[in-house]
């Protein structure tokens, strides 16, 4: 190890060393005079206690940071960022160290239980009584078997939220196929970020989040993503920020677009406050400016055959005059849409000054490499697919796809195969039972529903309640709490009253309060669980969550709960799960894949993975340079790729190029035109579409994430929720941000109680704060407070929960739930 490495990457830092020995006898006598070396020499002899450091991963957001968990005499007392982990690099966000609150949450379920109060709902005590695991698992298996025997297995749904890897969410698809239900599983991706994923798939063929090479980028143009609050992977974003922005003269220029001044906008060079739902118009105007001013990247996009730029505002261009390289449909897009999308036009739509639009576009077009990134602020609107396509198209126009300083897609880990072949364990019912003819309860993939969506979790409760397409009988939840996190959650409360509900949460959340049986999971510090990384820097990476402590209570890892239920089913399905054995067996088989492909940190088997907590293999394998694609040959990006290679490995669209004219949308054009009322001739291009704002009010309601928000899982972390909104001065509560002019018009003073209403029929109350940094037409109200269950600190903490006034409306194509689009009214309470 060189000097620099020793200083910055010590195996155990001095602070940690002291922390680790603080409870030992030697450390207790560390009063005057001892140097660190003397203490080290004395510590082992006098020590009666033992400190263990376990490498694991955080659970509070999808960043999946590596953590060092310090356990002394069986008590976890500290959590730090792992230094030899590519995402954490020894650092954590403010939530990371709070994991002890989760482990020692006094309101945790201590073991399996059943409900004894048949009445369900808010304010009804479920009267849970403890039962044995055998009784709990037998009850669930018998119920599932009963439905299957009656030919009604489709009436069982298994809904999941934050799935981690092959040993939990990865087991669900097989369970659904062997059992026979189209509703196993239904994920929460449509409540999360499907809008972005599917918009990208329509253009470059990849249904995935992007990985980014920020460190080599010279400009970031961010639309509706909380880069310094939420955007994945949050902890690493802050480290990146220090690198790209930390010098006296920031290396990388940043423009950020949002509806209020948040940390990200405050730290950027240029902050643009956009009218909610109109980012697409801004992106189209930037594209227009790039073309009119000849700023596109010719090596990637192509050029006019005679080299003379013919893009002039308002004028069509002959497609035959342009020769395209890695893109498809540029001139057609220009002709049907872009030619009229001038900065002046966009200024009227977005309310952003024309001069700011032009300056942003000019800077984006003249700074290479540049990246345009976006997340929920852009796609959680009715027109989200077009907004997302328009923003992503900017990356193609400046040639940043797969480029150094650009963006790419995450590679998967070299996992070994599953221990048992599921295909060989299908009986006739699994192969061809009546369930095969049933639609999904959420109408995903259905002509009358959401033909192209991946999941529609937000529709499950409401559809079952209506009995359309049918009523469910039994529903099981893993790491999702739609009674609270779905839009208009109270509708789910009604739906779950009619159903047999199984929850696996270790915590008494709102959905758990509706449960008939509880099969509580271990908390994250107690369980073994694999977790391939979310998109990061492209190279493959798989973390392992390693138990830092024996489970405190009679809980069971969800993967094992599922396997145990499977074992209790009759026929080949039961045999499959008996052969699968347990989740550790699954994980050991995954790790076998590392034998042939050892990680850069030497991990080549299960034991090594457990010790280091992460397997990764650099570099990313592909690069685009000046419009040529190359594969890594072991030393450099030097092996040229053919267009067929590029299509197969990098841009799996029909054309094998970036499609401004989306063949994916074109294939379903009839359906989209009929069901979404869109123009059949234009719906395959990134076009401008007016957003639809339900709710009936006069102000937009935006409910973003803040740094200490831990999805819907942080409500009972006292430190996190008491500091949730430090920038607004909120202590123990969250303020609703309102512009002073907007407040004055309604006679609402700073710090006064207010009531918010919408067409959901619900009203919530809270406290508002005058803030000049929020748009006058918008209220900003971060979520996390306002639980009616979930533990002593979460419960009954003002203000109310924003989800109750959020209307359940989704993009017909992506299925993305439009969280940031409801219009509400506000009045003095
Ligand atoms: N701290 C923290 N980080 C997290 C999570 C967490 O719970 N806490 N959860 C993770 C998850 S599950 C997800 S999906 C990601 C989400 O990551 P992001 O999408 O980056 O986060 P959000 O807060 O949902 O939305 C981003 C921003 O969009 C803005 N916005 C709303 N409407 C508009 C609009 O019309 N236009 C523009 N330009 N902006 C708008 C909001 O004000 C907000 O600042 O974060 C992940 N990271
Ligand atoms: N108003 C508004 N609503 C939103 C959003 C927003 O920005 N504004 N964001 C949306 C987004 S991006 C997302 S991703 C969704 C997230 O919403 P959900 O899909 O509901 O996911 P979580 O809130 O993370 O899930 C929490 C559930 O998991 C349980 N749980 C916690 N830890 C564990 C564990 O270790 N094991 C098990 N088995 N269960 C556990 C909790 O008790 C709780 O029941 O919310 C969406 N809802
Ligand atoms: S960024 Fe997410 S995963 Fe990383 S420490 Fe913070 S909460 Fe945990
Ligand atoms: Mo999400």
Coordinates of C-alpha atoms in Angstrom, one line a residue, residues 397-687:
X397 CA -27.9 14.5 -30.1
X398 CA -24.6 15.3 -28.3
X399 CA -23.3 11.7 -28.7
X400 CA -23.0 10.8 -25.0
X401 CA -24.5 7.3 -25.3
X402 CA -21.8 4.8 -24.2
X403 CA -19.2 7.6 -24.4
X404 CA -16.5 8.5 -21.9
X405 CA -18.2 11.1 -19.7
X406 CA -21.5 9.9 -20.9
X407 CA -24.1 7.3 -19.9
X408 CA -24.5 3.6 -20.4
X409 CA -26.3 0.6 -18.9
X410 CA -25.5 -1.6 -16.0
X411 CA -24.0 -5.1 -16.5
X412 CA -25.3 -7.9 -14.4
X413 CA -23.2 -10.1 -12.1
X414 CA -21.7 -13.4 -13.1
X415 CA -24.1 -15.5 -11.0
X416 CA -24.1 -19.2 -11.1
X417 CA -27.4 -21.0 -12.1
X418 CA -30.1 -21.9 -9.6
X419 CA -29.6 -25.2 -7.8
X420 CA -32.8 -26.8 -9.2
X421 CA -34.5 -26.7 -12.6
X422 CA -37.9 -25.2 -12.0
X423 CA -39.1 -26.1 -15.5
X424 CA -39.0 -29.8 -14.6
X425 CA -41.3 -29.3 -11.7
X426 CA -44.4 -28.0 -13.5
X427 CA -47.5 -30.2 -13.2
X428 CA -50.4 -30.0 -15.7
X429 CA -52.1 -27.3 -13.6
X430 CA -49.0 -25.1 -13.7
X431 CA -48.6 -25.7 -17.5
X432 CA -52.2 -25.3 -18.6
X433 CA -54.5 -24.6 -15.6
X434 CA -57.5 -22.3 -15.8
X435 CA -55.3 -19.5 -14.4
X436 CA -53.6 -19.2 -17.8
X437 CA -56.8 -17.6 -19.2
X438 CA -57.1 -15.0 -16.5
X439 CA -55.9 -11.4 -16.9
X440 CA -53.6 -9.9 -14.3
X441 CA -55.6 -8.2 -11.6
X442 CA -53.8 -4.9 -12.4
X443 CA -54.6 -5.3 -16.1
X444 CA -50.9 -5.1 -17.0
X445 CA -50.5 -6.4 -20.5
X446 CA -54.2 -6.2 -21.2
X447 CA -55.9 -4.3 -24.1
X448 CA -58.3 -2.6 -21.7
X449 CA -55.6 -1.8 -19.2
X450 CA -51.9 -1.1 -19.6
X451 CA -50.7 -3.1 -22.5
X452 CA -47.1 -2.0 -22.4
X453 CA -46.6 -1.5 -18.7
X454 CA -44.3 -3.7 -16.5
X455 CA -46.4 -3.6 -13.3
X456 CA -49.5 -1.7 -12.1
X457 CA -49.4 -2.2 -8.3
X458 CA -51.4 1.0 -7.8
X459 CA -54.3 -0.7 -9.5
X460 CA -54.4 -3.9 -7.5
X461 CA -56.3 -2.7 -4.5
X462 CA -58.8 -0.5 -6.5
X463 CA -59.4 -3.2 -9.1
X464 CA -60.1 -5.9 -6.5
X465 CA -62.4 -3.6 -4.7
X466 CA -64.4 -3.0 -7.9
X467 CA -64.3 -6.7 -8.8
X468 CA -62.8 -5.8 -12.1
X469 CA -61.5 -8.0 -13.7
X470 CA -62.3 -10.1 -10.5
X471 CA -62.0 -10.0 -6.8
X472 CA -58.8 -11.4 -5.2
X473 CA -59.1 -13.8 -2.3
X474 CA -55.7 -13.7 -0.7
X475 CA -52.8 -11.2 -1.0
X476 CA -49.3 -11.3 0.4
X477 CA -46.9 -8.4 0.7
X478 CA -43.2 -8.2 0.7
X479 CA -41.5 -4.9 1.4
X480 CA -44.3 -2.8 0.2
X481 CA -47.0 -0.8 2.1
X482 CA -49.4 0.4 -0.5
X483 CA -52.1 1.3 2.1
X484 CA -49.7 4.2 2.8
X485 CA -47.4 4.7 -0.2
X486 CA -49.9 4.2 -3.0
X487 CA -51.8 7.3 -4.3
X488 CA -55.2 7.5 -2.4
X489 CA -54.1 4.8 0.1
X490 CA -57.5 4.9 1.8
X491 CA -59.0 3.0 -1.2
X492 CA -56.5 0.2 -0.4
X493 CA -57.8 0.1 3.2
X494 CA -61.2 -0.6 1.9
X495 CA -59.9 -3.3 -0.6
X496 CA -57.9 -5.1 2.0
X497 CA -60.9 -5.3 4.4
X498 CA -62.4 -7.9 2.0
X499 CA -59.2 -10.0 1.6
X500 CA -57.1 -12.5 3.5
X501 CA -53.9 -10.5 4.0
X502 CA -50.5 -11.9 4.7
X503 CA -47.7 -9.4 5.5
X504 CA -44.0 -10.2 5.9
X505 CA -42.9 -6.8 7.3
X506 CA -40.9 -6.8 10.6
X507 CA -42.7 -3.5 11.4
X508 CA -46.3 -2.6 12.2
X509 CA -47.0 -0.6 9.1
X510 CA -50.4 0.4 7.8
X511 CA -50.6 -2.7 5.5
X512 CA -49.6 -5.0 8.4
X513 CA -52.4 -3.5 10.4
X514 CA -54.8 -5.0 7.8
X515 CA -53.2 -8.4 8.0
X516 CA -54.7 -11.8 9.0
X517 CA -51.3 -13.5 9.3
X518 CA -47.9 -11.9 9.9
X519 CA -44.8 -13.7 8.8
X520 CA -42.2 -11.2 9.9
X521 CA -38.9 -11.0 8.1
X522 CA -35.5 -10.5 9.8
X523 CA -34.4 -6.9 9.7
X524 CA -31.5 -6.2 7.3
X525 CA -28.8 -6.5 9.9
X526 CA -29.9 -10.0 10.8
X527 CA -30.2 -11.6 7.4
X528 CA -28.2 -13.2 4.5
X529 CA -29.4 -11.8 1.2
X530 CA -27.8 -11.1 -2.2
X531 CA -28.2 -7.8 -4.0
X532 CA -26.8 -7.0 -7.4
X533 CA -26.1 -3.3 -7.7
X534 CA -28.6 -0.8 -9.1
X535 CA -27.1 1.0 -12.0
X536 CA -23.9 2.7 -10.9
X537 CA -20.9 2.9 -13.2
X538 CA -21.8 0.1 -15.6
X539 CA -19.3 -2.6 -14.4
X540 CA -21.0 -5.6 -12.8
X541 CA -21.3 -5.7 -9.0
X542 CA -23.1 -7.9 -6.5
X543 CA -23.3 -7.2 -2.8
X544 CA -24.1 -9.6 -0.1
X545 CA -26.0 -8.6 3.0
X546 CA -24.3 -10.6 5.8
X547 CA -25.9 -10.9 9.2
X548 CA -24.1 -8.9 11.8
X549 CA -26.0 -10.5 14.6
X550 CA -28.2 -13.5 15.3
X551 CA -31.8 -12.7 14.8
X552 CA -33.1 -11.0 18.0
X553 CA -36.6 -12.6 17.7
X554 CA -38.5 -15.4 16.2
X555 CA -38.4 -14.0 12.7
X556 CA -37.6 -15.6 9.3
X557 CA -35.9 -14.3 6.1
X558 CA -38.6 -13.7 3.5
X559 CA -36.8 -15.9 1.0
X560 CA -37.0 -18.8 3.4
X561 CA -40.6 -18.0 4.3
X562 CA -41.4 -18.4 0.6
X563 CA -39.4 -21.6 0.2
X564 CA -41.1 -23.0 3.3
X565 CA -44.6 -22.2 1.9
X566 CA -43.5 -23.9 -1.3
X567 CA -42.4 -27.0 0.5
X568 CA -45.9 -27.4 1.9
X569 CA -47.6 -27.4 -1.5
X570 CA -48.7 -30.7 -3.0
X571 CA -47.0 -32.3 -6.1
X572 CA -44.0 -31.3 -8.0
X573 CA -44.1 -27.7 -6.7
X574 CA -43.5 -29.0 -3.2
X575 CA -40.7 -31.2 -4.5
X576 CA -39.0 -28.3 -6.1
X577 CA -38.9 -26.3 -2.9
X578 CA -37.7 -29.3 -0.9
X579 CA -34.9 -29.7 -3.4
X580 CA -34.1 -25.9 -3.3
X581 CA -33.7 -26.4 0.5
X582 CA -33.2 -22.8 1.7
X583 CA -32.1 -19.3 0.7
X584 CA -28.5 -19.9 1.8
X585 CA -28.3 -22.9 -0.7
X586 CA -29.6 -20.5 -3.4
X587 CA -26.9 -17.9 -2.5
X588 CA -24.2 -20.5 -2.4
X589 CA -25.1 -21.5 -6.0
X590 CA -25.1 -17.9 -7.2
X591 CA -21.6 -17.5 -5.8
X592 CA -20.4 -20.5 -7.8
X593 CA -20.5 -18.2 -10.8
X594 CA -17.6 -16.2 -9.3
X595 CA -15.2 -19.2 -9.5
X596 CA -14.8 -18.6 -13.2
X597 CA -14.9 -14.8 -12.9
X598 CA -13.2 -13.7 -9.7
X599 CA -13.9 -10.2 -8.5
X600 CA -11.3 -7.5 -8.6
X601 CA -11.2 -7.7 -4.8
X602 CA -10.3 -11.5 -5.0
X603 CA -13.9 -12.7 -4.3
X604 CA -14.2 -16.1 -6.0
X605 CA -16.6 -18.1 -3.8
X606 CA -19.3 -17.8 -1.1
X607 CA -16.9 -17.5 1.8
X608 CA -14.9 -14.7 0.1
X609 CA -18.2 -12.9 -0.8
X610 CA -19.3 -13.1 2.8
X611 CA -16.0 -11.7 4.1
X612 CA -15.8 -8.8 1.7
X613 CA -19.6 -8.2 1.3
X614 CA -19.2 -7.3 -2.4
X615 CA -18.0 -8.9 -5.7
X616 CA -17.2 -6.5 -8.6
X617 CA -15.4 -6.7 -11.9
X618 CA -14.1 -3.6 -13.7
X619 CA -14.2 -2.3 -16.3
X620 CA -17.4 -1.7 -18.2
X621 CA -16.9 -3.6 -21.4
X622 CA -17.9 -1.2 -24.2
X623 CA -17.2 2.4 -25.3
X624 CA -18.4 4.6 -28.1
X625 CA -15.7 7.0 -29.4
X626 CA -16.4 9.6 -32.2
X627 CA -19.2 7.5 -33.5
X628 CA -17.3 4.2 -33.5
X629 CA -18.1 1.4 -31.0
X630 CA -15.4 -0.6 -29.3
X631 CA -15.2 -3.6 -26.9
X632 CA -12.6 -4.0 -24.2
X633 CA -9.9 -6.4 -25.3
X634 CA -8.3 -6.9 -21.9
X635 CA -6.2 -3.8 -22.1
X636 CA -8.1 -1.1 -23.9
X637 CA -11.4 -0.3 -25.7
X638 CA -9.8 -1.4 -28.9
X639 CA -11.8 -4.2 -30.5
X640 CA -14.1 -2.6 -33.1
X641 CA -17.8 -3.6 -32.9
X642 CA -20.1 -4.2 -35.9
X643 CA -23.6 -2.7 -36.1
X644 CA -24.9 -6.2 -35.3
X645 CA -22.8 -6.3 -32.1
X646 CA -24.0 -2.8 -31.1
X647 CA -27.6 -3.9 -31.7
X648 CA -27.3 -7.1 -29.7
X649 CA -25.2 -5.7 -26.8
X650 CA -26.0 -2.0 -26.5
X651 CA -29.0 -0.7 -28.4
X652 CA -31.5 -3.5 -28.9
X653 CA -34.1 -1.5 -30.9
X654 CA -35.5 -2.7 -34.2
X655 CA -32.9 -0.6 -36.1
X656 CA -30.1 -1.2 -33.7
X657 CA -29.8 2.6 -33.3
X658 CA -31.2 5.4 -31.1
X659 CA -34.7 5.8 -32.3
X660 CA -36.3 9.3 -32.3
X661 CA -38.9 7.4 -34.2
X662 CA -39.7 4.6 -31.8
X663 CA -40.4 1.3 -33.4
X664 CA -41.6 0.0 -30.0
X665 CA -44.3 2.7 -29.9
X666 CA -45.0 2.2 -33.6
X667 CA -45.7 -1.5 -33.1
X668 CA -48.5 -0.6 -30.6
X669 CA -49.6 2.6 -32.4
X670 CA -53.2 1.5 -33.0
X671 CA -53.7 0.6 -29.3
X672 CA -52.1 3.8 -28.0
X673 CA -54.1 5.9 -30.4
X674 CA -57.4 4.2 -29.4
X675 CA -56.8 4.0 -25.6
X676 CA -54.7 7.1 -24.9
X677 CA -56.4 9.3 -27.5
X678 CA -53.1 10.1 -29.2
X679 CA -52.4 11.1 -32.8
X680 CA -51.4 7.9 -34.6
X681 CA -49.0 9.8 -36.9
X682 CA -47.0 11.4 -34.1
X683 CA -47.2 9.2 -31.0
X684 CA -43.9 7.4 -31.8
X685 CA -41.9 10.6 -31.6
X686 CA -40.9 12.6 -28.5
X687 CA -43.7 15.1 -28.8

